[in-house]
Amino acid sequence: MSSLIPTSTVAEHADLDSCWIIVHSKVYDVTEFLDEHPGGSKIILKYAGKDATEAYEPIHPPNAILDNLPIEKHIGSIDPNTVVKVVKEVTEEDRRRQALMDARPPLDEILNLHDFESVAKTVLTPKAWAYYSSASDDEITIRENRAAFQRVWFRPRILRDVTSVDWSTNILGCKSSLPVYISATALGKLGHPDGELNLTRAAAKHGVIQMIPTLASCSFDEIVDAAQPNQPLFLQLYVNKDREITKKYVQHAEKRGVKALFITVDAPQLGRREKDMRMKFVDDGAGAKVQEGQKDVKKDQGVARAISSFIDPSLSWKDIPWFRSITNMHIILKGVSTPEDAILAYEAGCQGIVLSNHGGRQLDTARSGLENLIDIVAALKTKGPWPNPNFSVFVDGGVRRASDVLKAIALGASAVGIGRGFLYAFSSYGQEGVERAFEILRDEFEMNMRLLGARNIREVVPDMVDASALSAHAGLTPTDNLFNTTYQPLGLAQFKNA
Ligand code: PPY
């Protein structure tokens, strides 16, 4: 059909048997796609016969329709003369949130990464905050991730002429201005209209490495296109049940210059994040590109669970040689917790591991990456040279301060990942927020390294920390402002009509 289509014709296709929608003035027949939509069919049916642009736009990569819907289902363009302009109603909630955005603290009054978190908590939509901040079950591990850093104490050295200090490093062969990389966090457009591009642009300006999430709101290519030539990028990978999709995705990433593949291994099933689940996933399927083929979506279980069923729980050690056969990128396993698995990863020929509990979002009461670092480094030392130039150990989870990073490095980490810290920075202030976060970390590194007596990252050694209390899970820990003022208590089941 090449002539313009009146809205009245679209309106005739408004049910399961024939479902057309309008996106950006184009008409699509999505009837056969309903069951495949990662966010479930219900949300599409809500817009059956109508314009879905507003719901679609913020959470789908720009080429999502082109990539997923066969060309014969692209019906044509809407006749503009038949479109009745609907002025979007500004709700009380929109007004309230805008007032809060207008009243944000000026960026130069943001002094640490915790500040971003408290601003984000206030300005984000309840759904975005629930998805980003939630952790699994009783949220013990998310708190432990912070607490663990507070059980490690410094043993600073003095009189070392610390006029110049240098905290830059090399991560998997890539130069980095900080011993920190941006860890993958999904669905950036829930927090800011530019989503992950805020990170890409800020990282380019400050020489920091970004790990692109499989479940980014922006498409992979959009992110790579926004990067500067030769800007180092890593890729986080959720492995699809359809390995051909994964193979295509990985090989495409390598072609586009991605340096390392971080395969997530701690999420064969998604943790129960009750804050997110209580939000009910009723509306706008948060789309990302590599989830084709997903069916039977549970729509009442929060944002994350609604889009996770493409992830393959059968992933096993047997798959590592297959990954090696399809790519020459560095292969890093993200989500290792024990010396046993660290050794298996080493013996399987991986180039590194991330000691991570997925920001406390997977197995609750799992130990912190920092605590696991001690046993894992000890085990790896029995297997080869240390530090091992061919095998890197990274840590993430609860990192908010340069002092946290230095503790992990002293205990053997090559570098450290920060996810939520940067996510909250762009959710509250866009790209400028991320740049401010880098500046804050830079200032903290300068001060902490001088006070610690380390002039460069190689001089941050095990003797500079006392980790004797790290494994003591009971006992006093210092009060944590973030813990006390920003983390929310878990909600409770609601009575009907309450
Ligand atoms: C997470 O939410 O922890 C993620 O890693 C991203 C994600 C989002 C939705 C489904 C599965 C994983």
XYZ file of C-alpha atoms and ligand atoms in Angstrom:
510
model
C 0.000 0.000 0.000
C 1.750 3.172 -1.071
C -0.933 5.877 -0.634
C -1.338 7.643 2.668
C -3.396 5.783 5.254
C -6.143 7.585 7.164
C -6.242 7.125 10.943
C -9.747 5.674 10.587
C -8.291 2.724 8.636
C -5.682 2.087 11.322
C -8.434 2.202 13.926
C -10.148 -0.730 12.209
C -7.170 -2.953 13.136
C -7.403 -2.824 16.882
C -7.431 -6.364 18.228
C -5.582 -9.672 18.444
C -6.718 -10.746 14.979
C -5.408 -7.657 13.273
C -3.282 -5.213 15.183
C -1.816 -2.094 13.562
C 0.001 0.655 15.368
C 1.456 4.037 14.400
C 5.019 4.946 15.384
C 6.609 8.160 14.187
C 3.878 8.614 11.527
C 4.446 5.131 10.057
C 1.874 2.367 10.196
C 2.919 -1.171 11.165
C 1.070 -4.463 11.218
C 2.299 -6.080 14.446
C -0.293 -8.850 14.664
C 2.230 -11.643 14.250
C 4.781 -9.893 16.434
C 2.488 -9.676 19.469
C 3.720 -12.910 21.040
C 7.332 -12.034 20.382
C 7.343 -8.584 21.908
C 9.851 -8.678 24.796
C 7.551 -6.538 26.919
C 4.533 -8.753 26.260
C 1.571 -8.346 23.940
C -0.637 -6.502 26.396
C 1.208 -3.240 26.110
C 1.012 -3.286 22.292
C -2.667 -4.107 22.381
C -3.201 -1.038 24.545
C -2.195 0.998 21.492
C -3.840 -1.233 18.859
C -5.288 0.935 16.099
C -3.634 4.044 17.591
C -0.455 6.082 17.795
C 2.037 4.370 20.110
C 4.941 6.769 19.542
C 4.955 8.323 22.964
C 5.099 5.025 24.823
C 7.495 3.484 22.316
C 10.052 6.252 21.950
C 11.820 6.471 25.306
C 12.556 2.798 25.728
C 13.238 1.317 22.310
C 16.434 1.560 20.329
C 15.815 3.662 17.213
C 16.049 0.721 14.819
C 14.019 -1.741 16.902
C 11.135 -1.946 14.425
C 13.388 -2.158 11.388
C 15.364 -4.976 13.020
C 12.419 -6.966 14.277
C 9.489 -6.483 11.954
C 9.600 -7.930 8.416
C 9.421 -5.230 5.773
C 6.071 -6.493 4.404
C 4.551 -5.545 7.775
C 5.505 -1.914 7.244
C 2.154 -0.786 5.865
C 2.892 2.826 4.947
C 2.659 6.399 6.152
C -0.221 7.941 7.989
C -2.220 10.624 6.198
C -1.345 13.738 8.203
C -4.666 15.390 7.303
C -6.510 12.753 9.299
C -4.416 13.047 12.437
C -6.142 14.820 15.275
C -3.469 16.513 17.356
C -3.780 15.389 20.927
C -2.168 17.767 23.351
C -0.510 15.678 26.011
C -2.017 16.330 29.355
C 0.546 17.451 31.906
C -0.274 15.516 35.034
C 0.129 16.613 38.625
C 2.966 14.070 38.868
C 4.726 15.592 35.804
C 4.484 19.014 37.411
C 5.774 17.729 40.750
C 8.761 16.039 39.135
C 9.594 19.075 37.009
C 9.562 21.252 40.119
C 11.968 18.836 41.768
C 14.248 18.861 38.705
C 14.245 22.660 38.807
C 15.170 22.579 42.474
C 18.092 20.141 42.161
C 21.241 21.167 43.993
C 23.663 22.959 41.637
C 26.169 20.481 40.255
C 29.118 22.108 41.977
C 27.441 21.395 45.303
C 27.483 17.680 44.549
C 30.518 16.579 46.534
C 30.488 12.805 46.346
C 28.788 9.944 44.532
C 26.276 9.470 47.341
C 24.882 12.920 46.542
C 23.905 11.765 43.054
C 22.069 8.847 44.568
C 19.964 10.993 46.834
C 19.127 13.423 43.999
C 18.218 10.510 41.716
C 15.973 9.021 44.369
C 14.033 12.274 44.431
C 13.801 13.096 40.717
C 13.417 9.675 39.098
C 9.984 8.269 38.351
C 8.966 5.722 40.980
C 9.289 2.970 38.362
C 12.813 3.955 37.352
C 13.941 4.322 40.964
C 12.439 0.947 41.859
C 14.195 -0.759 38.943
C 17.583 0.870 39.456
C 17.781 0.771 43.235
C 16.212 -2.591 43.898
C 18.175 -5.611 45.015
C 17.113 -9.170 45.690
C 15.118 -10.583 48.579
C 15.971 -8.847 51.857
C 18.575 -6.600 50.246
C 21.287 -7.863 52.599
C 23.985 -8.195 49.957
C 23.533 -4.705 48.506
C 24.186 -3.322 51.985
C 27.042 -5.729 52.623
C 28.734 -4.468 49.448
C 29.169 -1.085 51.159
C 29.785 -2.486 54.616
C 32.645 -4.696 53.391
C 34.657 -1.660 52.298
C 34.221 -0.215 55.766
C 35.755 -3.294 57.380
C 39.030 -2.671 55.573
C 41.316 -0.079 57.112
C 44.282 1.737 55.644
C 47.936 1.419 56.752
C 49.327 4.577 55.129
C 53.042 5.113 54.459
C 54.648 8.494 55.071
C 57.425 10.754 53.806
C 57.454 9.515 50.245
C 57.400 12.761 48.259
C 53.929 12.585 46.896
C 54.168 15.836 44.939
C 52.982 14.041 41.860
C 50.595 11.150 42.015
C 49.232 9.248 39.038
C 46.129 7.096 39.263
C 45.879 6.284 35.572
C 46.205 2.651 34.552
C 45.782 0.123 31.804
C 42.697 -2.087 31.732
C 42.872 -5.119 29.408
C 45.340 -3.330 27.187
C 43.357 -0.065 27.108
C 44.507 3.179 28.661
C 42.250 4.470 31.399
C 42.517 7.773 33.253
C 41.043 6.106 36.356
C 41.447 2.602 37.807
C 37.680 2.449 37.370
C 35.461 1.430 34.454
C 31.768 2.098 33.917
C 30.007 -1.150 34.659
C 26.958 -2.163 32.641
C 23.542 -1.123 33.911
C 20.425 -1.665 31.813
C 17.646 0.610 30.577
C 19.355 3.978 30.745
C 16.404 5.825 29.207
C 14.339 5.146 32.278
C 16.658 7.653 33.939
C 17.388 10.191 31.180
C 16.217 10.689 27.580
C 19.779 10.242 26.231
C 20.245 7.016 28.211
C 23.652 5.368 27.908
C 24.940 8.055 25.509
C 25.491 10.267 28.549
C 28.104 7.749 29.663
C 29.685 7.337 26.240
C 30.163 11.075 25.744
C 31.445 11.721 29.260
C 33.777 8.700 29.033
C 35.205 10.044 25.756
C 36.027 13.392 27.330
C 37.650 11.880 30.428
C 39.426 8.800 29.088
C 37.278 6.307 30.975
C 36.145 2.933 29.602
C 32.441 2.164 29.271
C 31.041 -1.359 29.352
C 28.019 -1.398 27.028
C 25.092 -3.367 28.482
C 23.258 -5.974 26.397
C 20.067 -4.425 27.691
C 20.889 -0.812 26.963
C 17.988 1.443 25.975
C 20.099 2.842 23.132
C 21.091 0.431 20.404
C 24.617 -0.965 20.415
C 25.448 0.893 17.194
C 24.040 4.136 18.472
C 26.410 3.915 21.434
C 29.437 2.990 19.318
C 28.563 5.767 16.858
C 28.526 8.271 19.732
C 32.034 7.213 20.804
C 35.158 8.956 19.556
C 37.431 7.087 17.107
C 39.494 4.597 19.131
C 37.561 5.217 22.334
C 37.893 1.900 24.179
C 34.620 0.115 24.857
C 33.793 -3.191 26.522
C 30.605 -5.200 26.050
C 28.553 -6.947 28.729
C 26.804 -10.013 27.370
C 23.649 -11.814 28.326
C 23.729 -15.052 26.392
C 20.620 -15.671 24.326
C 18.927 -19.085 24.158
C 19.313 -18.659 20.417
C 23.094 -18.827 20.095
C 22.995 -17.515 16.531
C 21.667 -14.200 17.873
C 24.501 -14.112 20.410
C 27.096 -15.036 17.790
C 25.928 -12.272 15.455
C 25.896 -9.756 18.290
C 29.374 -10.684 19.562
C 30.957 -10.711 16.116
C 29.335 -7.427 15.230
C 30.735 -5.920 18.449
C 34.219 -7.162 17.625
C 33.985 -5.708 14.127
C 33.004 -2.382 15.587
C 36.124 -2.380 17.747
C 34.916 -3.517 21.172
C 37.928 -4.703 23.155
C 36.543 -7.135 25.715
C 33.512 -9.297 26.268
C 32.194 -9.503 29.823
C 29.913 -12.537 29.916
C 27.438 -12.315 32.779
C 27.480 -15.645 34.611
C 25.551 -14.884 37.784
C 22.083 -14.508 36.308
C 20.727 -17.805 34.901
C 17.506 -16.565 36.453
C 16.839 -13.055 37.561
C 16.804 -12.351 41.306
C 13.513 -11.361 42.920
C 13.795 -7.624 43.331
C 10.740 -6.916 45.356
C 10.835 -3.127 45.067
C 10.739 -3.524 41.305
C 8.160 -6.310 41.400
C 5.800 -4.218 43.512
C 5.781 -1.631 40.722
C 3.959 -4.156 38.509
C 5.082 -4.265 34.954
C 1.918 -2.965 33.416
C 3.006 -0.547 30.821
C 5.750 0.135 28.411
C 7.905 -2.949 27.679
C 11.441 -1.687 28.117
C 12.915 -2.753 24.840
C 16.421 -3.730 23.984
C 17.773 -5.266 20.897
C 18.938 -8.807 21.458
C 15.928 -10.406 23.034
C 14.171 -11.622 19.940
C 12.348 -14.878 20.341
C 11.003 -14.261 23.831
C 7.540 -15.559 24.683
C 5.340 -16.020 27.768
C 6.412 -12.855 29.464
C 5.283 -12.408 33.053
C 3.884 -8.927 33.176
C 3.358 -8.569 36.893
C 6.928 -9.019 38.055
C 8.699 -5.738 37.640
C 10.630 -4.281 34.729
C 13.585 -6.636 34.884
C 11.740 -9.933 35.059
C 9.462 -8.840 32.240
C 12.297 -8.704 29.749
C 14.663 -11.395 30.980
C 13.328 -14.645 29.615
C 15.633 -14.607 26.582
C 18.608 -15.270 28.875
C 19.859 -18.852 28.631
C 19.984 -20.705 31.978
C 21.737 -23.658 30.328
C 24.950 -21.642 29.895
C 27.847 -23.725 31.240
C 31.618 -24.159 31.249
C 31.184 -26.177 28.057
C 30.255 -22.951 26.246
C 33.544 -21.162 26.904
C 35.426 -22.860 24.033
C 32.537 -21.862 21.755
C 32.947 -18.218 22.753
C 36.674 -18.557 22.132
C 35.913 -19.933 18.670
C 33.652 -17.032 17.673
C 35.715 -14.083 18.901
C 39.231 -12.835 19.504
C 38.103 -10.299 22.076
C 39.260 -10.754 25.664
C 36.771 -12.975 27.473
C 35.977 -12.025 31.054
C 33.462 -13.826 33.270
C 31.364 -11.330 35.217
C 29.910 -12.642 38.451
C 32.513 -15.012 39.912
C 32.443 -15.568 43.694
C 34.694 -18.476 44.604
C 38.311 -19.585 44.179
C 37.024 -22.820 42.616
C 35.340 -20.938 39.791
C 38.184 -18.433 39.468
C 40.559 -21.326 38.808
C 38.131 -22.884 36.319
C 37.927 -19.558 34.464
C 41.702 -19.312 34.417
C 42.073 -22.865 33.173
C 39.365 -22.329 30.562
C 41.567 -19.672 28.986
C 39.559 -16.598 30.004
C 41.456 -13.334 30.333
C 39.852 -12.325 33.580
C 36.972 -12.376 36.015
C 34.778 -9.833 37.762
C 34.153 -10.586 41.407
C 30.605 -9.369 41.499
C 27.273 -10.206 43.020
C 25.450 -8.121 40.402
C 25.035 -5.146 42.707
C 23.212 -7.305 45.242
C 20.503 -8.029 42.667
C 20.957 -11.788 42.349
C 21.703 -14.241 45.192
C 20.942 -12.437 48.410
C 23.418 -12.995 51.259
C 26.110 -13.737 48.697
C 29.410 -12.344 49.994
C 30.853 -9.122 48.631
C 33.315 -9.130 45.745
C 35.830 -7.411 48.017
C 35.708 -10.221 50.558
C 35.970 -12.871 47.855
C 39.010 -11.119 46.444
C 41.203 -12.335 49.319
C 40.652 -16.085 48.759
C 40.565 -15.753 45.009
C 43.863 -13.912 44.734
C 45.437 -16.478 47.077
C 44.174 -19.303 44.855
C 45.326 -17.666 41.619
C 48.791 -17.113 43.070
C 49.203 -20.893 43.240
C 48.484 -21.171 39.511
C 50.761 -18.643 37.852
C 52.675 -15.381 38.143
C 51.127 -12.645 40.230
C 50.093 -10.070 39.168
C 49.335 -12.109 36.106
C 49.636 -10.034 32.903
C 47.276 -12.456 31.147
C 44.570 -12.713 33.777
C 42.860 -9.715 35.385
C 40.690 -9.702 38.470
C 38.085 -6.968 38.720
C 35.688 -6.158 41.534
C 32.378 -4.328 41.544
C 29.533 -3.685 43.961
C 29.042 -0.815 46.389
C 31.960 1.248 45.107
C 31.359 4.947 45.718
C 34.711 6.376 46.760
C 38.267 6.379 45.465
C 39.202 4.945 48.858
C 37.001 1.917 48.091
C 38.808 1.466 44.791
C 42.238 1.732 46.416
C 41.331 -0.931 48.966
C 40.352 -3.342 46.188
C 43.519 -2.568 44.246
C 45.667 -3.078 47.332
C 44.088 -6.504 47.748
C 44.860 -7.510 44.150
C 42.177 -6.080 41.855
C 43.350 -4.686 38.508
C 40.522 -2.156 38.406
C 37.050 -1.680 39.767
C 33.606 -1.313 38.171
C 31.060 1.312 39.164
C 27.520 0.876 37.843
C 24.858 2.616 39.880
C 27.126 5.543 40.843
C 27.342 6.705 37.222
C 23.761 5.700 36.456
C 22.520 7.993 39.214
C 24.875 10.735 38.012
C 23.299 10.859 34.545
C 19.784 10.217 35.800
C 20.010 13.380 37.843
C 22.268 15.634 35.704
C 22.821 13.978 32.295
C 26.301 13.896 30.765
C 27.482 16.742 33.000
C 26.645 14.653 36.026
C 28.861 11.819 34.820
C 31.676 14.255 34.121
C 31.284 15.671 37.611
C 31.428 12.123 39.018
C 34.742 11.551 37.220
C 36.081 14.845 38.586
C 35.027 13.943 42.117
C 36.748 10.566 41.837
C 39.847 12.239 40.413
C 40.015 14.609 43.404
C 39.476 11.727 45.790
C 42.246 9.681 44.126
C 44.662 12.554 44.369
C 44.022 13.112 48.062
C 43.815 9.447 49.049
C 46.945 8.426 47.173
C 48.947 11.261 48.710
C 47.714 10.371 52.177
C 48.360 6.701 51.544
C 51.893 7.309 50.276
C 51.307 5.706 46.859
C 52.558 7.653 43.848
C 51.054 5.369 41.269
C 48.738 2.379 41.100
C 51.625 -0.128 41.293
C 52.540 1.325 44.661
C 49.118 0.495 46.093
C 50.147 -2.776 47.731
C 48.601 -5.296 50.149
C 50.582 -3.899 53.109
C 48.639 -0.649 52.783
C 45.462 -2.240 54.090
C 44.370 -4.144 57.159
C 41.697 -6.548 55.949
C 41.728 -8.684 59.107
C 38.105 -7.780 59.880
C 36.817 -8.270 56.357
C 35.450 -11.754 56.946
C 33.944 -10.896 60.309
C 30.327 -10.610 59.326
C 29.115 -9.965 62.854
C 30.166 -7.106 65.037
C 30.330 -3.371 64.808
C 30.515 -1.614 61.529
C 30.642 2.162 61.245
C 27.406 3.943 60.482
C 26.944 4.553 56.798
C 25.116 7.697 55.765
C 23.996 6.190 52.491
C 22.705 3.124 54.295
C 20.841 5.203 56.873
C 19.477 8.044 54.810
C 19.079 6.904 51.232
C 18.335 3.189 51.079
C 14.639 2.688 51.441
C 12.992 0.186 53.713
C 11.353 -2.581 51.697
C 7.645 -2.114 51.024
C 4.931 -4.436 52.278
C 2.084 -6.207 50.511
C -0.783 -3.772 49.916
C -4.395 -4.407 50.906
C -6.799 -3.955 48.010
C -8.162 -0.386 47.818
C -5.882 0.634 50.668
C 19.671 -6.215 36.065
O 18.589 -5.622 36.125
O 20.259 -6.576 37.060
C 20.291 -6.495 34.807
O 21.350 -7.015 34.795
C 19.650 -6.139 33.565
C 18.511 -6.923 33.214
C 17.381 -6.254 32.921
C 16.286 -6.940 32.564
C 16.347 -8.305 32.453
C 17.492 -8.964 32.750
C 18.584 -8.281 33.133
